[in-house]
Coordinates of C-alpha atoms in Angstrom, one line a residue:
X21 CA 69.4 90.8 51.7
X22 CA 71.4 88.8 53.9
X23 CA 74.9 88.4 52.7
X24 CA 76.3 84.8 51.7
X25 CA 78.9 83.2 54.7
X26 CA 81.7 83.1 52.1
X27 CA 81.0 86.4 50.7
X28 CA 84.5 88.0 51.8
X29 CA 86.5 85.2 49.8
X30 CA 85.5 87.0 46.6
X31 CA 88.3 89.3 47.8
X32 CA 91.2 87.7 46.4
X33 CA 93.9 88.9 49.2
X34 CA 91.6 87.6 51.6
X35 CA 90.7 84.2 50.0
X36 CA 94.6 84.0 49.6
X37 CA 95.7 84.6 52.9
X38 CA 92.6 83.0 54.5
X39 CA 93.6 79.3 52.7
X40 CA 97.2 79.6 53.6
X41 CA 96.0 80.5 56.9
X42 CA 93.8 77.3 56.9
X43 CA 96.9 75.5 55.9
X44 CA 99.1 77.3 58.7
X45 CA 96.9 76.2 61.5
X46 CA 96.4 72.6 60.7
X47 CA 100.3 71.9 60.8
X48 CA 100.1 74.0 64.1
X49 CA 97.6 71.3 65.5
X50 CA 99.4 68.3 63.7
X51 CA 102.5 69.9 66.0
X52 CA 100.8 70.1 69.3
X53 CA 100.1 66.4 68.4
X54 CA 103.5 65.6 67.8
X55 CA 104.8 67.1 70.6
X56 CA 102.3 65.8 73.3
X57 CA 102.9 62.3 72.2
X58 CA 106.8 63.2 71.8
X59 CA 106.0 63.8 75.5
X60 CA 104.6 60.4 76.3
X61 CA 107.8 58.9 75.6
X62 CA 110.9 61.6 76.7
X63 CA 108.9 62.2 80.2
X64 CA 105.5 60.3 80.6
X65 CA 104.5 61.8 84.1
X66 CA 101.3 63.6 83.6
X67 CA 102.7 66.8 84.6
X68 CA 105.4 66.9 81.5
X69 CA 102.5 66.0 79.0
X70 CA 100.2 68.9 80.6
X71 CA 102.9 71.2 80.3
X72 CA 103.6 71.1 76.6
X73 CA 99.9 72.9 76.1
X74 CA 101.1 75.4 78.5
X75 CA 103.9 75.8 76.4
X76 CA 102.4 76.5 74.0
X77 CA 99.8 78.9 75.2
X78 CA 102.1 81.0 78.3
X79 CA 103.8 83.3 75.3
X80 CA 100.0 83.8 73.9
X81 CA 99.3 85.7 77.4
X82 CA 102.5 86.8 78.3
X83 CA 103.4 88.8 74.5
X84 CA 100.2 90.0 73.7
X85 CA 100.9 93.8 74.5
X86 CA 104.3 94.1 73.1
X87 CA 103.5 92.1 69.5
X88 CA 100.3 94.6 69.4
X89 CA 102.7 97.5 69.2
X90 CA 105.4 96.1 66.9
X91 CA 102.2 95.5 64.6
X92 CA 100.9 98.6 64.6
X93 CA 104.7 100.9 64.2
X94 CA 106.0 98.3 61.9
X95 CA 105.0 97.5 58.3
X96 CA 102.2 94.4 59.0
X97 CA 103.3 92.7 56.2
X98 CA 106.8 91.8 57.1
X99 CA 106.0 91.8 60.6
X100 CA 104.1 88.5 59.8
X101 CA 106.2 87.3 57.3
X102 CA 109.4 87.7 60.2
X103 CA 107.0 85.5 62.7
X104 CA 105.9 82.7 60.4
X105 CA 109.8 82.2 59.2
X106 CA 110.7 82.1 63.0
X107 CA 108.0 79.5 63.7
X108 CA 109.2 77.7 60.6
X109 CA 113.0 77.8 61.8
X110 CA 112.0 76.5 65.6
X111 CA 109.7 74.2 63.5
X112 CA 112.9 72.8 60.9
X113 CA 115.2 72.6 64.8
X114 CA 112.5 70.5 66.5
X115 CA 112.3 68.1 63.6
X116 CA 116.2 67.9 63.2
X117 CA 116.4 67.3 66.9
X118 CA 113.7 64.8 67.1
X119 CA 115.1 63.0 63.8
X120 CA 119.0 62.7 65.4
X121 CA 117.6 61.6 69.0
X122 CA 119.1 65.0 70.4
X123 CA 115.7 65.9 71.9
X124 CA 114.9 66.2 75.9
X125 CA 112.2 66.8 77.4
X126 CA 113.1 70.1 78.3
X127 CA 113.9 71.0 74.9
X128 CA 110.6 70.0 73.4
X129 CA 109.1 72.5 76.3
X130 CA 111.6 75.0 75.1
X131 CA 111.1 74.9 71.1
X132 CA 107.6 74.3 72.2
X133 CA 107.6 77.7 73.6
X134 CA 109.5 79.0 70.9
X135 CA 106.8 78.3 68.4
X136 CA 104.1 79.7 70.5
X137 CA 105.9 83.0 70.9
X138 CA 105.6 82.9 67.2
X139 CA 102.3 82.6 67.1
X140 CA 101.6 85.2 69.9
X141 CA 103.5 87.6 68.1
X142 CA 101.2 87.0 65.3
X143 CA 97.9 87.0 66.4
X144 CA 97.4 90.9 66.9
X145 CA 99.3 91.4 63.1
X146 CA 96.9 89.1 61.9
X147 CA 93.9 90.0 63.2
X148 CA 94.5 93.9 62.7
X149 CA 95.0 93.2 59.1
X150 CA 91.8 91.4 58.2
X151 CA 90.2 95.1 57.6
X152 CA 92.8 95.8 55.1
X153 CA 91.2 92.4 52.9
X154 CA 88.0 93.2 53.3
X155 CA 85.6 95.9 53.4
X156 CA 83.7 97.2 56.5
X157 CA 80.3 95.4 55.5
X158 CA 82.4 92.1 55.2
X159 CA 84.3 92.3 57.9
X160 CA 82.4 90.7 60.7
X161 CA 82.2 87.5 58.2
X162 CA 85.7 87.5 57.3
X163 CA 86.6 86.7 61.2
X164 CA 83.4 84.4 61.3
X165 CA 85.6 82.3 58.6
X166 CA 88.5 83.0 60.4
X167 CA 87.0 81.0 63.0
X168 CA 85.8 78.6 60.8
X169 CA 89.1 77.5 59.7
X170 CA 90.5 77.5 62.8
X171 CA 87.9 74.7 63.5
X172 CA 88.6 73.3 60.8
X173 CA 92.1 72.6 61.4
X174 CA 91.6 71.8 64.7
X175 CA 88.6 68.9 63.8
X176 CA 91.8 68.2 60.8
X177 CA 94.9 68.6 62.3
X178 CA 95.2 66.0 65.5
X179 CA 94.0 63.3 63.5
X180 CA 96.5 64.0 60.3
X181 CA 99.1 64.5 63.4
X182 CA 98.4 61.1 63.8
X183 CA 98.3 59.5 60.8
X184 CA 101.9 61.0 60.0
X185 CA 103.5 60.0 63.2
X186 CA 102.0 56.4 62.6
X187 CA 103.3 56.3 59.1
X188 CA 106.8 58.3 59.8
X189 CA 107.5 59.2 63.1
X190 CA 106.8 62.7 65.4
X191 CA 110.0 64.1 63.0
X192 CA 107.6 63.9 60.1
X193 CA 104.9 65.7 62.1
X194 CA 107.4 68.4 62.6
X195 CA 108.3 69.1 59.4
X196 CA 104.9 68.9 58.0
X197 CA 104.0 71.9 60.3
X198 CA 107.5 73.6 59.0
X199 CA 106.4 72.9 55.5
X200 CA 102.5 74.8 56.2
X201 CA 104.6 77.7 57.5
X202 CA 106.5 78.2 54.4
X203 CA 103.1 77.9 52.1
X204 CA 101.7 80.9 54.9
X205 CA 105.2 82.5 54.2
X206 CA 104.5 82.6 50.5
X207 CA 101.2 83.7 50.3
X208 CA 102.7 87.0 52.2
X209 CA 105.1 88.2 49.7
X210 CA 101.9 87.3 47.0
X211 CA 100.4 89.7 49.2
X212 CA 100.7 93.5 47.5
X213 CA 99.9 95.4 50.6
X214 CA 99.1 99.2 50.0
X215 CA 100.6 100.4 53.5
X216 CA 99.7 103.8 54.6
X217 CA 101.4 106.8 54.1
X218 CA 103.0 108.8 57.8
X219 CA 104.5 111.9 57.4
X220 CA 105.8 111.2 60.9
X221 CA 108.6 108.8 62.2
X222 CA 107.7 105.6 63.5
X223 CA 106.9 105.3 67.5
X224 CA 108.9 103.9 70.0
X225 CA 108.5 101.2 70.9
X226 CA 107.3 101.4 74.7
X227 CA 105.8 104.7 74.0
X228 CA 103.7 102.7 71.9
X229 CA 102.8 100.4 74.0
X230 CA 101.8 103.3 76.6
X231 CA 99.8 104.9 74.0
X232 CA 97.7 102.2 73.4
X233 CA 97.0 101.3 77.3
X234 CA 95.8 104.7 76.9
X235 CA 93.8 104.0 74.3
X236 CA 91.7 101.3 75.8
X237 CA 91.4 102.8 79.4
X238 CA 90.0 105.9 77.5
X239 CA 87.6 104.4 75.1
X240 CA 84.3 103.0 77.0
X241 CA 83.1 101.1 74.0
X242 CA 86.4 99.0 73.7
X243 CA 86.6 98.7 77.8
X244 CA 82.7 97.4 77.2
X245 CA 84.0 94.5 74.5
X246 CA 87.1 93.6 76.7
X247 CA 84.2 92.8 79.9
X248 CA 81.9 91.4 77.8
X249 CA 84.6 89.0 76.5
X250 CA 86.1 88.5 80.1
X251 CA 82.5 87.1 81.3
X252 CA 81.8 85.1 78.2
X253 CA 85.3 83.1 78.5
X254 CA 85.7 83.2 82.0
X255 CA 82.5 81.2 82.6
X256 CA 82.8 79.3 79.2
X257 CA 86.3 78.0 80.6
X258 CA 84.6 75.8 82.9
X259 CA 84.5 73.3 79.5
X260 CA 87.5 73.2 79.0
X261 CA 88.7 73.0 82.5
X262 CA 86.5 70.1 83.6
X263 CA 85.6 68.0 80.1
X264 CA 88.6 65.6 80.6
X265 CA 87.5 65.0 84.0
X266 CA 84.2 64.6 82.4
X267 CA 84.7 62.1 80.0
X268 CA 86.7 60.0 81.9
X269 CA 85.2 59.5 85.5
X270 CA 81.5 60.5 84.7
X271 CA 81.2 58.8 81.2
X272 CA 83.4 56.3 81.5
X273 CA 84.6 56.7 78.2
X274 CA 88.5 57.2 77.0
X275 CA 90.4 59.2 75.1
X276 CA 88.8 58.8 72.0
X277 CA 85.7 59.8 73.0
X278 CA 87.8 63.1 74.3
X279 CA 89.2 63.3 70.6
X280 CA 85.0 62.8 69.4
X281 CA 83.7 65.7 71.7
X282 CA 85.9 68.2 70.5
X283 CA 85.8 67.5 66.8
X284 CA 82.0 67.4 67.9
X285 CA 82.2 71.2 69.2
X286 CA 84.6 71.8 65.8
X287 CA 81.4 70.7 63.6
X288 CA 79.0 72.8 66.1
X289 CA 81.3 76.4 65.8
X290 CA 81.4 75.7 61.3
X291 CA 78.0 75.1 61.5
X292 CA 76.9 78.0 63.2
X293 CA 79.4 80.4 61.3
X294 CA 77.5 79.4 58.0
X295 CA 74.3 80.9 59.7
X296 CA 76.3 83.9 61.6
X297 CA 75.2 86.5 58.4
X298 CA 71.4 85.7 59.1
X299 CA 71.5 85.8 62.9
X300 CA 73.4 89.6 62.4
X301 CA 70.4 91.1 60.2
X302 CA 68.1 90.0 62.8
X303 CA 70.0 91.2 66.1
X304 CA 72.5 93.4 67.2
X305 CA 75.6 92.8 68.7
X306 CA 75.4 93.1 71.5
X307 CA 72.3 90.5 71.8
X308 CA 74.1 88.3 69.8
X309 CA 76.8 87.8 72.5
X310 CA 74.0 87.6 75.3
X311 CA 72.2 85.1 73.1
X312 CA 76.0 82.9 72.5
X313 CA 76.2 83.3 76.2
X314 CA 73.3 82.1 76.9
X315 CA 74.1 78.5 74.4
X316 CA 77.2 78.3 76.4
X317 CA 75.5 78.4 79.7
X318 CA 72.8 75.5 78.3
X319 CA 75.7 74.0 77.0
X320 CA 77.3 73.5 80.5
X321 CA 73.8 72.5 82.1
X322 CA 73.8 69.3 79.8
X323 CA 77.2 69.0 80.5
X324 CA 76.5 69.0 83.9
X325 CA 73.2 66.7 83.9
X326 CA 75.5 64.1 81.2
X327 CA 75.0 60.7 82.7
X328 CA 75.2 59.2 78.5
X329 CA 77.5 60.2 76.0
X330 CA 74.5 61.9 73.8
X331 CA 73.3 64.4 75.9
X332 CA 77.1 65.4 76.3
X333 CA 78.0 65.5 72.3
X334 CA 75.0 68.0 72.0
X335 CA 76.6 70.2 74.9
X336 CA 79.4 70.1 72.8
X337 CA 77.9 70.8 69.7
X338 CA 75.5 74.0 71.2
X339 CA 79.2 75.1 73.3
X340 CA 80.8 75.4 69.7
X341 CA 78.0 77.3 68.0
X342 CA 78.2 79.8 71.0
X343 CA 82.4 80.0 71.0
X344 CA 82.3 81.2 67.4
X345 CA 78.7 83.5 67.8
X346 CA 80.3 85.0 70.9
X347 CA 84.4 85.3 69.9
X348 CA 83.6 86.4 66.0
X349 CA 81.1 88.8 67.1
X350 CA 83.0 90.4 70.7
X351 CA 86.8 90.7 68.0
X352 CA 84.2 92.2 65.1
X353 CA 83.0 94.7 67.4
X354 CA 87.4 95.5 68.7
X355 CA 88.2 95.8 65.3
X356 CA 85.6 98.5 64.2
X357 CA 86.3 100.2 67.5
X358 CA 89.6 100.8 67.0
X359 CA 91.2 103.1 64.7
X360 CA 93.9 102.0 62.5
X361 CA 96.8 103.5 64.2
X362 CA 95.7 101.6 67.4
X363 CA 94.3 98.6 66.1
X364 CA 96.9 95.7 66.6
X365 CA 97.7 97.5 70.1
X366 CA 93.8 96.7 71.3
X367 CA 93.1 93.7 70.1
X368 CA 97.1 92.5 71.9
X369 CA 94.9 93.8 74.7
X370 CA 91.7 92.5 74.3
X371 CA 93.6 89.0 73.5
X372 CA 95.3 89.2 77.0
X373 CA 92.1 89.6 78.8
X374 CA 90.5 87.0 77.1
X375 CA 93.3 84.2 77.7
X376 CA 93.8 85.1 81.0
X377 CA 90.0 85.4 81.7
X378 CA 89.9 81.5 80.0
X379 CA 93.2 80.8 82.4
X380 CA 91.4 81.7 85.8
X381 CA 88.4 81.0 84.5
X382 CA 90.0 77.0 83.8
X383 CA 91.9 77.0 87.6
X384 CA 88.8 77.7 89.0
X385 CA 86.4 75.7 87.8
X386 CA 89.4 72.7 88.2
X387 CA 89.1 74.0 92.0
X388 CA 85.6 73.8 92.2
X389 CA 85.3 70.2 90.3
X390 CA 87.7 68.9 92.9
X391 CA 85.3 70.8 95.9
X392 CA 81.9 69.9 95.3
X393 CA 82.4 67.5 91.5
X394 CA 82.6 67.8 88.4
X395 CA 78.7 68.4 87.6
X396 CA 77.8 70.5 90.2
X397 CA 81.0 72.8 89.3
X398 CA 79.5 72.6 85.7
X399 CA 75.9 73.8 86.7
X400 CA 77.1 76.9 88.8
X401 CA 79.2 77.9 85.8
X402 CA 76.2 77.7 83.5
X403 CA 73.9 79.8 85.9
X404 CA 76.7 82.2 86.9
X405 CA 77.0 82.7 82.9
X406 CA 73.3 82.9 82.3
X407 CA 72.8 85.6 84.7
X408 CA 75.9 87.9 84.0
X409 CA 74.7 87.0 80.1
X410 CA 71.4 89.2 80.6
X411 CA 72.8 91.6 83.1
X412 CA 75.4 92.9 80.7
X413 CA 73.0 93.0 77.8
X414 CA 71.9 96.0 78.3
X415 CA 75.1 97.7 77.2
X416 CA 75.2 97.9 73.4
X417 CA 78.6 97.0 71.4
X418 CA 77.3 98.7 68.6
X419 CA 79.6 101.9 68.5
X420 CA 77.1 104.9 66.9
X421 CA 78.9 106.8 63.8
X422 CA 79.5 110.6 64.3
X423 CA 79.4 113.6 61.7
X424 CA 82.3 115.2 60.7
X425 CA 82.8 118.5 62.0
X426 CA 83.4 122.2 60.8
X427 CA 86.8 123.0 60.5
X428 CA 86.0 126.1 61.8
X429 CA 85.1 125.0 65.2
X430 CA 88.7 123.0 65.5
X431 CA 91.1 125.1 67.9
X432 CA 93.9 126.1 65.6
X433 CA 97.4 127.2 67.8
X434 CA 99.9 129.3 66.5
X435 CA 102.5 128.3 64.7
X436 CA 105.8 127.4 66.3
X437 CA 108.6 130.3 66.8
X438 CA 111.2 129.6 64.0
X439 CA 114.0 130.1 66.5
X440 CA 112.4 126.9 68.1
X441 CA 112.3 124.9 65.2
X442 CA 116.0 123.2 66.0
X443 CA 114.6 122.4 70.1
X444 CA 111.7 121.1 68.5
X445 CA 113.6 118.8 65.9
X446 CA 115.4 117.2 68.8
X447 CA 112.0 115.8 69.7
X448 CA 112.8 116.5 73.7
X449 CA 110.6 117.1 76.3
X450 CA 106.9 116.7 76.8
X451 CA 104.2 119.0 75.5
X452 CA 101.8 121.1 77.5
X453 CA 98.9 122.1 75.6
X454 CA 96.2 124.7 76.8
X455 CA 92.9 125.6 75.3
X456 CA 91.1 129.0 77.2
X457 CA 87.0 129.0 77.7
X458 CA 85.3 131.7 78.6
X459 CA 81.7 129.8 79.4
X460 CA 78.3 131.5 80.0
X461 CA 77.9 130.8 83.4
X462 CA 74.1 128.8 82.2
X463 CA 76.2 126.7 79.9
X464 CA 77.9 125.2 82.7
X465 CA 76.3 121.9 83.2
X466 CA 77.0 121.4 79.3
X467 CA 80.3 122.3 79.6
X468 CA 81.4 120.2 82.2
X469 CA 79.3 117.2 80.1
X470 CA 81.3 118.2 77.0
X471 CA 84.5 118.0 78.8
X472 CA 84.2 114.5 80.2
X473 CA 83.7 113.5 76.5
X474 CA 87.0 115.6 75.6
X475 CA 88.9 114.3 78.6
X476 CA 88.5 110.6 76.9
X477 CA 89.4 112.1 73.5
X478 CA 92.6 113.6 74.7
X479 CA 93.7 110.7 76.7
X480 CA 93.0 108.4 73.3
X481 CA 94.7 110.8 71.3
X482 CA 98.4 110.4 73.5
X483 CA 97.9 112.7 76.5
X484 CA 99.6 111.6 79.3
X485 CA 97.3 113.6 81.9
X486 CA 94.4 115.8 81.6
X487 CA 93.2 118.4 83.7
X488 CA 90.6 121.3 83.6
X489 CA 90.8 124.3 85.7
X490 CA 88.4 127.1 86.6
X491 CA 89.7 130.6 87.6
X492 CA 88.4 131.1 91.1
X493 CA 88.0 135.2 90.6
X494 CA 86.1 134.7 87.5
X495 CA 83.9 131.7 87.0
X496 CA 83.2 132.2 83.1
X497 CA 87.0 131.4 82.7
X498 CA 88.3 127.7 82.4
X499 CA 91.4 126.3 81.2
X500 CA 91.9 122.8 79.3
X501 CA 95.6 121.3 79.9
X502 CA 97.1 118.1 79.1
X503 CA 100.7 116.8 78.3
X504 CA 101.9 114.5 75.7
X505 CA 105.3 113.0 75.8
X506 CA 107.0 114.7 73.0
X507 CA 106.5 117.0 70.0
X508 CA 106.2 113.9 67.4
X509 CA 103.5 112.6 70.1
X510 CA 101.6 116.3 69.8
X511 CA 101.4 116.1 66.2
X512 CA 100.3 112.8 65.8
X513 CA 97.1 113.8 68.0
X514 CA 95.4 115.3 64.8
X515 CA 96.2 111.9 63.1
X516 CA 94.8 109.7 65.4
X517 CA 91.5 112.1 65.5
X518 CA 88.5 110.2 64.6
X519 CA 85.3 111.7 63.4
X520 CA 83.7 111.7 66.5
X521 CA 86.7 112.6 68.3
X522 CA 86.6 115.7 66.4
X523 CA 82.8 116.3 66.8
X524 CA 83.3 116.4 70.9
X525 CA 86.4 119.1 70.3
X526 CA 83.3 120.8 67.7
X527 CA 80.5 120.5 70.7
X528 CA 82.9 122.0 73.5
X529 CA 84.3 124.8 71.5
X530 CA 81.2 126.2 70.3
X531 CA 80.5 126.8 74.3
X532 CA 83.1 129.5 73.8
X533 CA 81.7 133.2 74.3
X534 CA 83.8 136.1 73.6
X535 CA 83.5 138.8 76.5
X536 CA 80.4 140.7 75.2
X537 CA 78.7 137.3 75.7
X538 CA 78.8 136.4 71.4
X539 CA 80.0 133.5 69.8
X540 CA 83.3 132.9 69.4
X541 CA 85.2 131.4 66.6
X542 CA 87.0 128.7 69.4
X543 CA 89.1 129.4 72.5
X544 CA 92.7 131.0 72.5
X545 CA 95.1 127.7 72.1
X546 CA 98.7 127.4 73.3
X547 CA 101.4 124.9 73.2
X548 CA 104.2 124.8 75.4
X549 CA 107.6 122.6 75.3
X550 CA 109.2 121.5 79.1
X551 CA 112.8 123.2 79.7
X552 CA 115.4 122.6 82.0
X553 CA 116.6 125.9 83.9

């Protein structure tokens, strides 16, 4: 049966979170209204007014990697409740600034930035805590409505921006956003999380961030999401590069008609998240992105062919159905691919190639608008994107579930020396780890197969480097090595072992012979802790 668009706000942490969240974003917007038109009148040059978006959106890019790790060795729930009261303290300056006539222009830039280092510090918290609302077979909706509110408040929020600054000033718009923070501030500590239990101390903090560059660089599904989402954005950025440009030289039209064509793609992205749970029981991921790619690349030809306003607005309207097909789907698929102990970590890094693929993506199509025009620019984008749409759809984002496997196959190493224990307990030192093969020379081609699996696993896991050796007097002989930067790093490698991770471990171990050619219960393991002499 295909499941109802709102099914995940039956969950009542989700449908709590999810409404102050609604709340949250729309004082964001009716702030970015404030301040741009704050702008207009501390420093009216164009360049001043442009700059206040970029405010706003440099920390996005710039923090994405760093807030990924805090979320993930922090508890989630203060983490987020820490960034909305900052927001809401930067929020409560710029209004008290704004109200006493203390505010510059450089100031608004620099609260401006405050707040969006907020936000940046919350988007990876945020997003790696929707699968702790919802389950698994609700997740993919939960971030369609996440999506859905976001349109929401941006169709709401600029134009209750300016209803309040018309009524009582950009001071008022200010503390309105203040006030939306506090109501997202609340709804957190209503929020009974159940956070895991570690037996192991927190990580630090760079190490962190290491291990989950790692992570990514070793995990081909989640490198596959992060290009699929680079193409999708970098040619989709073309809209927002060139629509201003658009709407004012082709169409003739001003800035209300601007304001119109957005809340126009707003309309097109809820709309098509309400039909999101069919479209997923009749396609797969992966040729749900190609088919949103595809939308945003016919949305950029009528862009591009736009002499009227109408042929424009229904750009619009298909470019918002495929932002939310393509976005929900591509973070969906990041989310399920990661595990847990990684999750905020990825998705900082899957939001950092996404902005920065919509940044270049923006520049260039501004560079190519100003070379050969506006339309034109706007037609090669849509081509570019159709082609690289059904080139990449080929590769499925569907990651395939693997079986547990027999404890028996595991490698099991000895247990450490007591005399040791005290080194070990100073947490010095990396880790050199060794697993010894002893291959039947036809099992060769398999072997070498299993360990380019096991060479991802490792580096996933927290290896540092990875290495396989083969003893050049006997063939049937290999060794496994890899390093890990500590001894809390080794033992958090069976942790962070997911089921297929310990399936490839399974597949190369029971390769093992002993020397009369039988099978083995798993190759000899060692572990070994770097000294000084």
């Amino acid at each position: 049966p295909t499941p109802s668009a709102f099914s995940p706000l039956r969950h009542p942490a989700f449908r709590l979170l999810w409404l102050a969240n609604l709340a949250s974003n729309t004082g964001m917007w009716v702030q970015n209204t404030g301040a741009g038109w704050l702008m207009t009148s501390l420093a009216p040059s164009p360049m001043m007014v442009s700059l206040v978006q970029a405010a706003s959106m440099l920390p996005v890019f710039l923090l994405a990697l760093p807030s990924g790790a805090l979320a993930d060795i922090v508890d989630r729930r203060r983490y987020l409740i820490v960034a909305q009261t900052w927001m809401c303290a930067m929020g409560l300056l710029l209004c008290g600034l704004t109200a006493t006539g203390m505010m510059g222009p450089w100031g608004l830039l620099a609260l401006t930035f405050a707040i969006g280092a907020g936000s940046a510090m919350n988007f990876p918290a945020w997003a790696a805590t929707t699968p702790e609302l919802v389950p698994r077979s609700d997740l993919t909706q939960a971030i369609v409505l996440n999506g859905i509110g976001f349109n929401l408040s941006r169709a709401v929020g600029p134009a209750l921006g300016g209803f309040i600054i018309g009524l009582a000033g950009t001071e008022a718009a200010f503390a309105f956003n203040a006030l939306c923070f506090v109501i997202l501030i609340v709804a957190l500590l209503l929020w009974r999380r159940e956070a895991p239990r570690n037996r192991l101390p927190k990580e630090h903090f760079l190490s962190a961030m290491r291990a989950g560059v790692r992570f990514v660089a070793a995990s081909p599904i989640m490198r596959l999401i992060i290009l699929r989402a680079v193409i999708f954005f970098f040619f989709g950025a073309a809209m927002w590069g060139l629509l201003p440009l658009l709407v004012r030289d082709t169409l003739g039209l001003g800035p209300e008609a601007f304001g119109l064509m957005l809340a126009v793609m707003g309309v097109g992205a809820v709309g098509a998240g309400l039909l999101l749970p069919r479209a997923r029981n009749m396609m797969s991921r992966s040729d749900l992105v190609a088919l949103a790619s595809l939308f945003a690349s016919a949305a950029l030809f009528l862009l591009g062919v736009a002499g009227h306003w109408a042929p424009a607005a229904l750009g619009m309207l298909l470019y918002g159905a495929a932002w939310i097909g393509a976005a929900s789907t591509l973070q969906a698929a990041a989310q399920l691919a990661a595990p847990s102990w990684v999750r905020a970590r990825a998705i900082g890094i899957y939001q950092l190639s996404f902005f920065g693929a919509l940044a270049f993506g923006s520049a260039l199509a501004g560079w190519a608008g100003t070379a050969v025009g506006v339309q034109p620019a706007l037609l090669a984008f849509g081509a570019a994107g159709a082609v690289a749409a059904l080139v990449m759809r080929r590769w499925s984002l569907d990651s395939r579930p693997a079986a547990e496997a027999a404890n028996s196959l595991l490698p099991e190493p000895e247990a450490p020396a007591a005399e040791l224990a005290p080194l070990l307990a100073l947490d010095r030192g990396r880790v050199l780890e060794m697993l010894r093969y002893r291959i039947d020379p036809a099992d060769r081609a398999e072997f070498l197969a299993a360990m380019a699996d096991l060479r991802r696993v490792r580096l996933r896991s927290g290896a540092m480097v990875w290495r396989l050796y083969e003893d050049v007097a006997h063939p049937e002989l290999w060794v496994e090595m890899w390093a890990v930067e500590s001894w809390t790093e080794h033992l958090r490698e069976v942790d962070r072992l997911q089921p297929a991770d310990r399936a490839a471990i399974a597949r190369a171990a029971a390769l093992h012979r002993r020397a009369d050619g039988h099978a083995a219960t798993g190759p000899e393991a060692t572990r070994y802790i770097n000294q000084s002499p």
